[in-house]
């Protein structure tokens, strides 16, 4: 699979502001099997959404909610999220806009 890079790269505390992949996903991209690449792209697009983002109401993916032991967001720097929002993960787009702690 071709890289999903859209040439708007900026390392935003462990996450690319352009394609919304984590730096780990980007650095390992060429080594991933095609099914792994497709799964990452499905997560970014929230094709198999586990919930709605509490901020933008768009589909969002949480690997923990999907039954995995870790989540993609563990690879980025912690973000400062609103304390009045429920304890539900933000989508990659909204999370990328949050300031780091």
PDB file of N, CA and C in Angstrom:
ATOM      1  N   UNK A   1       0.842  -1.175   0.000  1.00  0.00           N
ATOM      2  CA  UNK A   1       0.000   0.000   0.000  1.00  0.00           C
ATOM      3  C   UNK A   1       0.886   1.236   0.000  1.00  0.00           C
ATOM      4  N   UNK A   2       0.516   2.204  -0.771  1.00  0.00           N
ATOM      5  CA  UNK A   2       1.241   3.468  -0.830  1.00  0.00           C
ATOM      6  C   UNK A   2       1.053   4.238   0.477  1.00  0.00           C
ATOM      7  N   UNK A   3       2.040   5.020   0.836  1.00  0.00           N
ATOM      8  CA  UNK A   3       1.962   5.834   2.043  1.00  0.00           C
ATOM      9  C   UNK A   3       0.785   6.806   1.954  1.00  0.00           C
ATOM     10  N   UNK A   4       0.059   6.997   3.045  1.00  0.00           N
ATOM     11  CA  UNK A   4      -1.055   7.950   3.049  1.00  0.00           C
ATOM     12  C   UNK A   4      -0.613   9.389   3.299  1.00  0.00           C
ATOM     13  N   UNK A   5       0.688   9.642   3.257  1.00  0.00           N
ATOM     14  CA  UNK A   5       1.211  10.988   3.480  1.00  0.00           C
ATOM     15  C   UNK A   5       0.571  11.967   2.502  1.00  0.00           C
ATOM     16  N   UNK A   6       0.157  13.132   3.015  1.00  0.00           N
ATOM     17  CA  UNK A   6      -0.451  14.157   2.156  1.00  0.00           C
ATOM     18  C   UNK A   6       0.440  15.397   2.052  1.00  0.00           C
ATOM     19  N   UNK A   7       1.706  15.242   2.421  1.00  0.00           N
ATOM     20  CA  UNK A   7       2.724  16.296   2.323  1.00  0.00           C
ATOM     21  C   UNK A   7       2.365  17.546   3.119  1.00  0.00           C
ATOM     22  N   UNK A   8       1.718  17.349   4.248  1.00  0.00           N
ATOM     23  CA  UNK A   8       1.446  18.437   5.196  1.00  0.00           C
ATOM     24  C   UNK A   8       1.972  17.997   6.556  1.00  0.00           C
ATOM     25  N   UNK A   9       3.170  17.418   6.512  1.00  0.00           N
ATOM     26  CA  UNK A   9       3.745  16.797   7.688  1.00  0.00           C
ATOM     27  C   UNK A   9       4.154  17.816   8.742  1.00  0.00           C
ATOM     28  N   UNK A  10       3.779  17.509   9.967  1.00  0.00           N
ATOM     29  CA  UNK A  10       4.243  18.256  11.127  1.00  0.00           C
ATOM     30  C   UNK A  10       4.082  17.335  12.319  1.00  0.00           C
ATOM     31  N   UNK A  11       5.191  17.055  12.984  1.00  0.00           N
ATOM     32  CA  UNK A  11       5.141  16.198  14.165  1.00  0.00           C
ATOM     33  C   UNK A  11       4.506  16.995  15.294  1.00  0.00           C
ATOM     34  N   UNK A  12       3.283  16.647  15.590  1.00  0.00           N
ATOM     35  CA  UNK A  12       2.515  17.325  16.629  1.00  0.00           C
ATOM     36  C   UNK A  12       2.514  16.447  17.870  1.00  0.00           C
ATOM     37  N   UNK A  13       3.641  16.471  18.586  1.00  0.00           N
ATOM     38  CA  UNK A  13       3.793  15.710  19.831  1.00  0.00           C
ATOM     39  C   UNK A  13       3.483  14.234  19.648  1.00  0.00           C
ATOM     40  N   UNK A  14       4.055  13.647  18.594  1.00  0.00           N
ATOM     41  CA  UNK A  14       3.912  12.216  18.363  1.00  0.00           C
ATOM     42  C   UNK A  14       2.871  11.829  17.339  1.00  0.00           C
ATOM     43  N   UNK A  15       2.218  12.815  16.740  1.00  0.00           N
ATOM     44  CA  UNK A  15       1.178  12.554  15.753  1.00  0.00           C
ATOM     45  C   UNK A  15       1.358  13.522  14.586  1.00  0.00           C
ATOM     46  N   UNK A  16       1.242  13.025  13.365  1.00  0.00           N
ATOM     47  CA  UNK A  16       1.375  13.882  12.193  1.00  0.00           C
ATOM     48  C   UNK A  16       0.099  14.697  12.013  1.00  0.00           C
ATOM     49  N   UNK A  17       0.253  16.000  11.885  1.00  0.00           N
ATOM     50  CA  UNK A  17      -0.906  16.875  11.680  1.00  0.00           C
ATOM     51  C   UNK A  17      -1.539  16.673  10.315  1.00  0.00           C
ATOM     52  N   UNK A  18      -0.786  16.132   9.366  1.00  0.00           N
ATOM     53  CA  UNK A  18      -1.308  15.940   8.017  1.00  0.00           C
ATOM     54  C   UNK A  18      -2.133  14.681   7.860  1.00  0.00           C
ATOM     55  N   UNK A  19      -1.491  13.524   8.068  1.00  0.00           N
ATOM     56  CA  UNK A  19      -2.179  12.241   7.825  1.00  0.00           C
ATOM     57  C   UNK A  19      -2.789  11.634   9.076  1.00  0.00           C
ATOM     58  N   UNK A  20      -2.501  12.196  10.258  1.00  0.00           N
ATOM     59  CA  UNK A  20      -3.022  11.751  11.548  1.00  0.00           C
ATOM     60  C   UNK A  20      -2.488  10.399  12.003  1.00  0.00           C
ATOM     61  N   UNK A  21      -1.386   9.940  11.398  1.00  0.00           N
ATOM     62  CA  UNK A  21      -0.734   8.724  11.897  1.00  0.00           C
ATOM     63  C   UNK A  21       0.197   9.110  13.035  1.00  0.00           C
ATOM     64  N   UNK A  22       0.421   8.159  13.941  1.00  0.00           N
ATOM     65  CA  UNK A  22       1.403   8.394  14.996  1.00  0.00           C
ATOM     66  C   UNK A  22       2.798   8.270  14.377  1.00  0.00           C
ATOM     67  N   UNK A  23       3.799   8.786  15.076  1.00  0.00           N
ATOM     68  CA  UNK A  23       5.166   8.675  14.574  1.00  0.00           C
ATOM     69  C   UNK A  23       5.574   7.207  14.500  1.00  0.00           C
ATOM     70  N   UNK A  24       5.093   6.386  15.405  1.00  0.00           N
ATOM     71  CA  UNK A  24       5.369   4.947  15.360  1.00  0.00           C
ATOM     72  C   UNK A  24       4.769   4.342  14.098  1.00  0.00           C
ATOM     73  N   UNK A  25       3.534   4.696  13.783  1.00  0.00           N
ATOM     74  CA  UNK A  25       2.892   4.178  12.569  1.00  0.00           C
ATOM     75  C   UNK A  25       3.647   4.614  11.322  1.00  0.00           C
ATOM     76  N   UNK A  26       4.113   5.854  11.308  1.00  0.00           N
ATOM     77  CA  UNK A  26       4.862   6.370  10.151  1.00  0.00           C
ATOM     78  C   UNK A  26       6.202   5.654  10.020  1.00  0.00           C
ATOM     79  N   UNK A  27       6.935   5.540  11.130  1.00  0.00           N
ATOM     80  CA  UNK A  27       8.274   4.951  11.055  1.00  0.00           C
ATOM     81  C   UNK A  27       8.245   3.461  10.736  1.00  0.00           C
ATOM     82  N   UNK A  28       7.175   2.770  11.072  1.00  0.00           N
ATOM     83  CA  UNK A  28       7.064   1.348  10.793  1.00  0.00           C
ATOM     84  C   UNK A  28       6.257   1.040   9.528  1.00  0.00           C
ATOM     85  N   UNK A  29       5.755   2.063   8.872  1.00  0.00           N
ATOM     86  CA  UNK A  29       4.831   1.872   7.756  1.00  0.00           C
ATOM     87  C   UNK A  29       5.332   0.878   6.713  1.00  0.00           C
ATOM     88  N   UNK A  30       6.557   1.039   6.273  1.00  0.00           N
ATOM     89  CA  UNK A  30       7.100   0.183   5.214  1.00  0.00           C
ATOM     90  C   UNK A  30       7.248  -1.276   5.671  1.00  0.00           C
ATOM     91  N   UNK A  31       7.398  -1.487   6.980  1.00  0.00           N
ATOM     92  CA  UNK A  31       7.561  -2.847   7.509  1.00  0.00           C
ATOM     93  C   UNK A  31       6.219  -3.536   7.784  1.00  0.00           C
ATOM     94  N   UNK A  32       5.164  -2.766   7.875  1.00  0.00           N
ATOM     95  CA  UNK A  32       3.852  -3.356   8.143  1.00  0.00           C
ATOM     96  C   UNK A  32       3.369  -4.177   6.957  1.00  0.00           C
ATOM     97  N   UNK A  33       2.674  -5.241   7.250  1.00  0.00           N
ATOM     98  CA  UNK A  33       1.996  -6.007   6.210  1.00  0.00           C
ATOM     99  C   UNK A  33       0.828  -5.153   5.690  1.00  0.00           C
ATOM    100  N   UNK A  34       0.370  -5.445   4.489  1.00  0.00           N
ATOM    101  CA  UNK A  34      -0.713  -4.644   3.912  1.00  0.00           C
ATOM    102  C   UNK A  34      -1.957  -4.647   4.796  1.00  0.00           C
ATOM    103  N   UNK A  35      -2.285  -5.786   5.409  1.00  0.00           N
ATOM    104  CA  UNK A  35      -3.471  -5.820   6.266  1.00  0.00           C
ATOM    105  C   UNK A  35      -3.311  -4.905   7.484  1.00  0.00           C
ATOM    106  N   UNK A  36      -2.082  -4.731   7.972  1.00  0.00           N
ATOM    107  CA  UNK A  36      -1.832  -3.820   9.087  1.00  0.00           C
ATOM    108  C   UNK A  36      -1.987  -2.367   8.636  1.00  0.00           C
ATOM    109  N   UNK A  37      -1.474  -2.056   7.449  1.00  0.00           N
ATOM    110  CA  UNK A  37      -1.618  -0.709   6.900  1.00  0.00           C
ATOM    111  C   UNK A  37      -3.097  -0.368   6.698  1.00  0.00           C
ATOM    112  N   UNK A  38      -3.839  -1.324   6.154  1.00  0.00           N
ATOM    113  CA  UNK A  38      -5.265  -1.103   5.921  1.00  0.00           C
ATOM    114  C   UNK A  38      -6.004  -0.911   7.245  1.00  0.00           C
ATOM    115  N   UNK A  39      -5.613  -1.646   8.272  1.00  0.00           N
ATOM    116  CA  UNK A  39      -6.249  -1.496   9.585  1.00  0.00           C
ATOM    117  C   UNK A  39      -5.971  -0.115  10.179  1.00  0.00           C
ATOM    118  N   UNK A  40      -4.753   0.386  10.018  1.00  0.00           N
ATOM    119  CA  UNK A  40      -4.419   1.727  10.505  1.00  0.00           C
ATOM    120  C   UNK A  40      -5.251   2.768   9.769  1.00  0.00           C
ATOM    121  N   UNK A  41      -5.350   2.630   8.465  1.00  0.00           N
ATOM    122  CA  UNK A  41      -6.154   3.583   7.689  1.00  0.00           C
ATOM    123  C   UNK A  41      -7.628   3.506   8.085  1.00  0.00           C
ATOM    124  N   UNK A  42      -8.120   2.317   8.368  1.00  0.00           N
ATOM    125  CA  UNK A  42      -9.511   2.169   8.813  1.00  0.00           C
ATOM    126  C   UNK A  42      -9.709   2.847  10.164  1.00  0.00           C
ATOM    127  N   UNK A  43      -8.707   2.736  11.049  1.00  0.00           N
ATOM    128  CA  UNK A  43      -8.798   3.406  12.345  1.00  0.00           C
ATOM    129  C   UNK A  43      -8.804   4.921  12.182  1.00  0.00           C
ATOM    130  N   UNK A  44      -7.931   5.433  11.323  1.00  0.00           N
ATOM    131  CA  UNK A  44      -7.870   6.874  11.095  1.00  0.00           C
ATOM    132  C   UNK A  44      -9.206   7.383  10.560  1.00  0.00           C
ATOM    133  N   UNK A  45      -9.778   6.645   9.638  1.00  0.00           N
ATOM    134  CA  UNK A  45     -11.068   7.047   9.053  1.00  0.00           C
ATOM    135  C   UNK A  45     -12.247   6.606   9.913  1.00  0.00           C
ATOM    136  N   UNK A  46     -11.967   5.918  11.013  1.00  0.00           N
ATOM    137  CA  UNK A  46     -12.987   5.417  11.951  1.00  0.00           C
ATOM    138  C   UNK A  46     -14.041   4.581  11.234  1.00  0.00           C
ATOM    139  N   UNK A  47     -13.579   3.744  10.319  1.00  0.00           N
ATOM    140  CA  UNK A  47     -14.490   2.859   9.586  1.00  0.00           C
ATOM    141  C   UNK A  47     -15.158   1.874  10.540  1.00  0.00           C
ATOM    142  N   UNK A  48     -14.390   1.382  11.504  1.00  0.00           N
ATOM    143  CA  UNK A  48     -14.941   0.489  12.527  1.00  0.00           C
ATOM    144  C   UNK A  48     -15.029   1.274  13.835  1.00  0.00           C
ATOM    145  N   UNK A  49     -15.776   2.338  13.828  1.00  0.00           N
ATOM    146  CA  UNK A  49     -15.864   3.224  14.985  1.00  0.00           C
ATOM    147  C   UNK A  49     -16.408   2.502  16.208  1.00  0.00           C
ATOM    148  N   UNK A  50     -15.844   2.852  17.341  1.00  0.00           N
ATOM    149  CA  UNK A  50     -16.325   2.296  18.596  1.00  0.00           C
ATOM    150  C   UNK A  50     -17.266   3.258  19.308  1.00  0.00           C
ATOM    151  N   UNK A  51     -17.251   4.532  18.904  1.00  0.00           N
ATOM    152  CA  UNK A  51     -18.087   5.541  19.548  1.00  0.00           C
ATOM    153  C   UNK A  51     -18.062   6.829  18.717  1.00  0.00           C
ATOM    154  N   UNK A  52     -18.793   7.824  19.166  1.00  0.00           N
ATOM    155  CA  UNK A  52     -18.735   9.147  18.545  1.00  0.00           C
ATOM    156  C   UNK A  52     -17.804  10.025  19.367  1.00  0.00           C
ATOM    157  N   UNK A  53     -17.023  10.830  18.684  1.00  0.00           N
ATOM    158  CA  UNK A  53     -16.139  11.773  19.368  1.00  0.00           C
ATOM    159  C   UNK A  53     -17.013  12.752  20.163  1.00  0.00           C
ATOM    160  N   UNK A  54     -16.726  12.941  21.456  1.00  0.00           N
ATOM    161  CA  UNK A  54     -17.549  13.843  22.253  1.00  0.00           C
ATOM    162  C   UNK A  54     -17.415  15.312  21.851  1.00  0.00           C
ATOM    163  N   UNK A  55     -16.368  15.623  21.088  1.00  0.00           N
ATOM    164  CA  UNK A  55     -16.155  17.017  20.704  1.00  0.00           C
ATOM    165  C   UNK A  55     -16.798  17.366  19.365  1.00  0.00           C
ATOM    166  N   UNK A  56     -16.578  16.526  18.338  1.00  0.00           N
ATOM    167  CA  UNK A  56     -17.083  16.857  16.998  1.00  0.00           C
ATOM    168  C   UNK A  56     -18.246  15.973  16.550  1.00  0.00           C
ATOM    169  N   UNK A  57     -18.548  14.945  17.344  1.00  0.00           N
ATOM    170  CA  UNK A  57     -19.643  14.006  17.063  1.00  0.00           C
ATOM    171  C   UNK A  57     -19.399  13.122  15.840  1.00  0.00           C
ATOM    172  N   UNK A  58     -18.157  13.077  15.354  1.00  0.00           N
ATOM    173  CA  UNK A  58     -17.808  12.214  14.234  1.00  0.00           C
ATOM    174  C   UNK A  58     -17.414  10.835  14.770  1.00  0.00           C
ATOM    175  N   UNK A  59     -17.457   9.805  13.919  1.00  0.00           N
ATOM    176  CA  UNK A  59     -17.038   8.472  14.369  1.00  0.00           C
ATOM    177  C   UNK A  59     -15.588   8.494  14.859  1.00  0.00           C
ATOM    178  N   UNK A  60     -15.314   7.736  15.912  1.00  0.00           N
ATOM    179  CA  UNK A  60     -13.970   7.665  16.490  1.00  0.00           C
ATOM    180  C   UNK A  60     -13.650   6.219  16.839  1.00  0.00           C
ATOM    181  N   UNK A  61     -12.358   5.915  16.893  1.00  0.00           N
ATOM    182  CA  UNK A  61     -11.885   4.556  17.158  1.00  0.00           C
ATOM    183  C   UNK A  61     -11.056   4.530  18.433  1.00  0.00           C
ATOM    184  N   UNK A  62     -11.412   3.652  19.359  1.00  0.00           N
ATOM    185  CA  UNK A  62     -10.621   3.398  20.567  1.00  0.00           C
ATOM    186  C   UNK A  62     -10.274   1.919  20.567  1.00  0.00           C
ATOM    187  N   UNK A  63      -8.985   1.612  20.500  1.00  0.00           N
ATOM    188  CA  UNK A  63      -8.558   0.208  20.467  1.00  0.00           C
ATOM    189  C   UNK A  63      -8.905  -0.525  21.766  1.00  0.00           C
ATOM    190  N   UNK A  64      -8.863   0.168  22.896  1.00  0.00           N
ATOM    191  CA  UNK A  64      -9.216  -0.455  24.174  1.00  0.00           C
ATOM    192  C   UNK A  64     -10.693  -0.859  24.151  1.00  0.00           C
ATOM    193  N   UNK A  65     -11.548   0.043  23.690  1.00  0.00           N
ATOM    194  CA  UNK A  65     -12.979  -0.263  23.585  1.00  0.00           C
ATOM    195  C   UNK A  65     -13.233  -1.410  22.615  1.00  0.00           C
ATOM    196  N   UNK A  66     -12.334  -1.564  21.645  1.00  0.00           N
ATOM    197  CA  UNK A  66     -12.467  -2.639  20.659  1.00  0.00           C
ATOM    198  C   UNK A  66     -11.890  -3.960  21.170  1.00  0.00           C
ATOM    199  N   UNK A  67     -11.429  -3.980  22.435  1.00  0.00           N
ATOM    200  CA  UNK A  67     -10.964  -5.225  23.039  1.00  0.00           C
ATOM    201  C   UNK A  67      -9.469  -5.458  23.003  1.00  0.00           C
ATOM    202  N   UNK A  68      -8.689  -4.476  22.537  1.00  0.00           N
ATOM    203  CA  UNK A  68      -7.242  -4.648  22.511  1.00  0.00           C
ATOM    204  C   UNK A  68      -6.640  -4.196  23.839  1.00  0.00           C
ATOM    205  N   UNK A  69      -5.411  -4.599  24.092  1.00  0.00           N
ATOM    206  CA  UNK A  69      -4.769  -4.249  25.360  1.00  0.00           C
ATOM    207  C   UNK A  69      -4.099  -2.883  25.341  1.00  0.00           C
ATOM    208  N   UNK A  70      -3.826  -2.354  24.155  1.00  0.00           N
ATOM    209  CA  UNK A  70      -3.254  -1.018  24.034  1.00  0.00           C
ATOM    210  C   UNK A  70      -4.036  -0.241  22.984  1.00  0.00           C
ATOM    211  N   UNK A  71      -3.782   1.047  22.930  1.00  0.00           N
ATOM    212  CA  UNK A  71      -4.472   1.897  21.960  1.00  0.00           C
ATOM    213  C   UNK A  71      -3.448   2.720  21.181  1.00  0.00           C
ATOM    214  N   UNK A  72      -3.810   3.122  19.991  1.00  0.00           N
ATOM    215  CA  UNK A  72      -2.930   3.934  19.151  1.00  0.00           C
ATOM    216  C   UNK A  72      -2.499   5.208  19.878  1.00  0.00           C
ATOM    217  N   UNK A  73      -3.355   5.755  20.725  1.00  0.00           N
ATOM    218  CA  UNK A  73      -3.040   7.028  21.386  1.00  0.00           C
ATOM    219  C   UNK A  73      -1.956   6.888  22.454  1.00  0.00           C
ATOM    220  N   UNK A  74      -1.597   5.654  22.828  1.00  0.00           N
ATOM    221  CA  UNK A  74      -0.519   5.458  23.787  1.00  0.00           C
ATOM    222  C   UNK A  74       0.827   5.865  23.190  1.00  0.00           C
ATOM    223  N   UNK A  75       0.905   5.983  21.860  1.00  0.00           N
ATOM    224  CA  UNK A  75       2.154   6.327  21.179  1.00  0.00           C
ATOM    225  C   UNK A  75       2.373   7.826  21.029  1.00  0.00           C
ATOM    226  N   UNK A  76       1.427   8.631  21.494  1.00  0.00           N
ATOM    227  CA  UNK A  76       1.594  10.084  21.373  1.00  0.00           C
ATOM    228  C   UNK A  76       1.709  10.694  22.761  1.00  0.00           C
ATOM    229  N   UNK A  77       2.183  11.941  22.814  1.00  0.00           N
ATOM    230  CA  UNK A  77       2.291  12.627  24.095  1.00  0.00           C
ATOM    231  C   UNK A  77       0.893  12.908  24.637  1.00  0.00           C
ATOM    232  N   UNK A  78       0.723  12.826  25.958  1.00  0.00           N
ATOM    233  CA  UNK A  78      -0.590  13.086  26.549  1.00  0.00           C
ATOM    234  C   UNK A  78      -1.096  14.486  26.194  1.00  0.00           C
ATOM    235  N   UNK A  79      -2.379  14.564  25.975  1.00  0.00           N
ATOM    236  CA  UNK A  79      -3.014  15.828  25.614  1.00  0.00           C
ATOM    237  C   UNK A  79      -3.883  16.333  26.758  1.00  0.00           C
ATOM    238  N   UNK A  80      -4.045  17.642  26.794  1.00  0.00           N
ATOM    239  CA  UNK A  80      -4.922  18.266  27.775  1.00  0.00           C
ATOM    240  C   UNK A  80      -6.324  18.298  27.178  1.00  0.00           C
ATOM    241  N   UNK A  81      -7.192  17.459  27.708  1.00  0.00           N
ATOM    242  CA  UNK A  81      -8.563  17.422  27.220  1.00  0.00           C
ATOM    243  C   UNK A  81      -9.471  18.093  28.235  1.00  0.00           C
ATOM    244  N   UNK A  82     -10.619  18.488  27.799  1.00  0.00           N
ATOM    245  CA  UNK A  82     -11.567  19.189  28.645  1.00  0.00           C
ATOM    246  C   UNK A  82     -12.004  18.305  29.806  1.00  0.00           C
ATOM    247  N   UNK A  83     -11.965  18.854  31.011  1.00  0.00           N
ATOM    248  CA  UNK A  83     -12.346  18.073  32.187  1.00  0.00           C
ATOM    249  C   UNK A  83     -13.856  17.875  32.274  1.00  0.00           C
ATOM    250  N   UNK A  84     -14.636  18.699  31.565  1.00  0.00           N
ATOM    251  CA  UNK A  84     -16.087  18.536  31.630  1.00  0.00           C
ATOM    252  C   UNK A  84     -16.622  17.568  30.583  1.00  0.00           C
ATOM    253  N   UNK A  85     -15.759  17.079  29.698  1.00  0.00           N
ATOM    254  CA  UNK A  85     -16.211  16.103  28.712  1.00  0.00           C
ATOM    255  C   UNK A  85     -16.188  14.713  29.331  1.00  0.00           C
ATOM    256  N   UNK A  86     -17.049  13.841  28.856  1.00  0.00           N
ATOM    257  CA  UNK A  86     -17.065  12.486  29.413  1.00  0.00           C
ATOM    258  C   UNK A  86     -15.749  11.766  29.138  1.00  0.00           C
ATOM    259  N   UNK A  87     -15.491  10.705  29.856  1.00  0.00           N
ATOM    260  CA  UNK A  87     -14.254   9.931  29.695  1.00  0.00           C
ATOM    261  C   UNK A  87     -14.352   9.032  28.465  1.00  0.00           C
ATOM    262  N   UNK A  88     -14.511   9.651  27.320  1.00  0.00           N
ATOM    263  CA  UNK A  88     -14.593   8.951  26.045  1.00  0.00           C
ATOM    264  C   UNK A  88     -13.521   9.539  25.148  1.00  0.00           C
ATOM    265  N   UNK A  89     -12.840   8.695  24.415  1.00  0.00           N
ATOM    266  CA  UNK A  89     -11.752   9.142  23.543  1.00  0.00           C
ATOM    267  C   UNK A  89     -12.233  10.120  22.476  1.00  0.00           C
ATOM    268  N   UNK A  90     -11.358  11.066  22.179  1.00  0.00           N
ATOM    269  CA  UNK A  90     -11.590  11.966  21.056  1.00  0.00           C
ATOM    270  C   UNK A  90     -11.146  11.277  19.772  1.00  0.00           C
ATOM    271  N   UNK A  91     -11.623  11.748  18.632  1.00  0.00           N
ATOM    272  CA  UNK A  91     -11.155  11.238  17.352  1.00  0.00           C
ATOM    273  C   UNK A  91      -9.733  11.751  17.120  1.00  0.00           C
ATOM    274  N   UNK A  92      -9.040  11.186  16.149  1.00  0.00           N
ATOM    275  CA  UNK A  92      -7.652  11.593  15.888  1.00  0.00           C
ATOM    276  C   UNK A  92      -7.564  13.073  15.532  1.00  0.00           C
ATOM    277  N   UNK A  93      -8.512  13.573  14.761  1.00  0.00           N
ATOM    278  CA  UNK A  93      -8.479  14.974  14.351  1.00  0.00           C
ATOM    279  C   UNK A  93      -8.595  15.899  15.558  1.00  0.00           C
ATOM    280  N   UNK A  94      -9.586  15.674  16.406  1.00  0.00           N
ATOM    281  CA  UNK A  94      -9.764  16.529  17.587  1.00  0.00           C
ATOM    282  C   UNK A  94      -8.598  16.379  18.564  1.00  0.00           C
ATOM    283  N   UNK A  95      -8.122  15.162  18.766  1.00  0.00           N
ATOM    284  CA  UNK A  95      -7.018  14.934  19.676  1.00  0.00           C
ATOM    285  C   UNK A  95      -5.748  15.643  19.187  1.00  0.00           C
ATOM    286  N   UNK A  96      -5.561  15.674  17.872  1.00  0.00           N
ATOM    287  CA  UNK A  96      -4.371  16.345  17.338  1.00  0.00           C
ATOM    288  C   UNK A  96      -4.398  17.847  17.580  1.00  0.00           C
ATOM    289  N   UNK A  97      -5.564  18.418  17.803  1.00  0.00           N
ATOM    290  CA  UNK A  97      -5.699  19.855  18.033  1.00  0.00           C
ATOM    291  C   UNK A  97      -5.540  20.246  19.502  1.00  0.00           C
ATOM    292  N   UNK A  98      -5.548  19.269  20.393  1.00  0.00           N
ATOM    293  CA  UNK A  98      -5.437  19.536  21.824  1.00  0.00           C
ATOM    294  C   UNK A  98      -3.979  19.810  22.209  1.00  0.00           C
ATOM    295  N   UNK A  99      -3.765  20.753  23.138  1.00  0.00           N
ATOM    296  CA  UNK A  99      -2.391  21.017  23.594  1.00  0.00           C
ATOM    297  C   UNK A  99      -1.853  19.856  24.418  1.00  0.00           C
ATOM    298  N   UNK A 100      -0.553  19.681  24.386  1.00  0.00           N
ATOM    299  CA  UNK A 100       0.062  18.619  25.179  1.00  0.00           C
ATOM    300  C   UNK A 100       0.140  19.073  26.633  1.00  0.00           C
ATOM    301  N   UNK A 101       0.265  18.085  27.501  1.00  0.00           N
ATOM    302  CA  UNK A 101       0.343  18.376  28.943  1.00  0.00           C
ATOM    303  C   UNK A 101       1.765  18.737  29.292  1.00  0.00           C
TER     304      UNK A 101
END
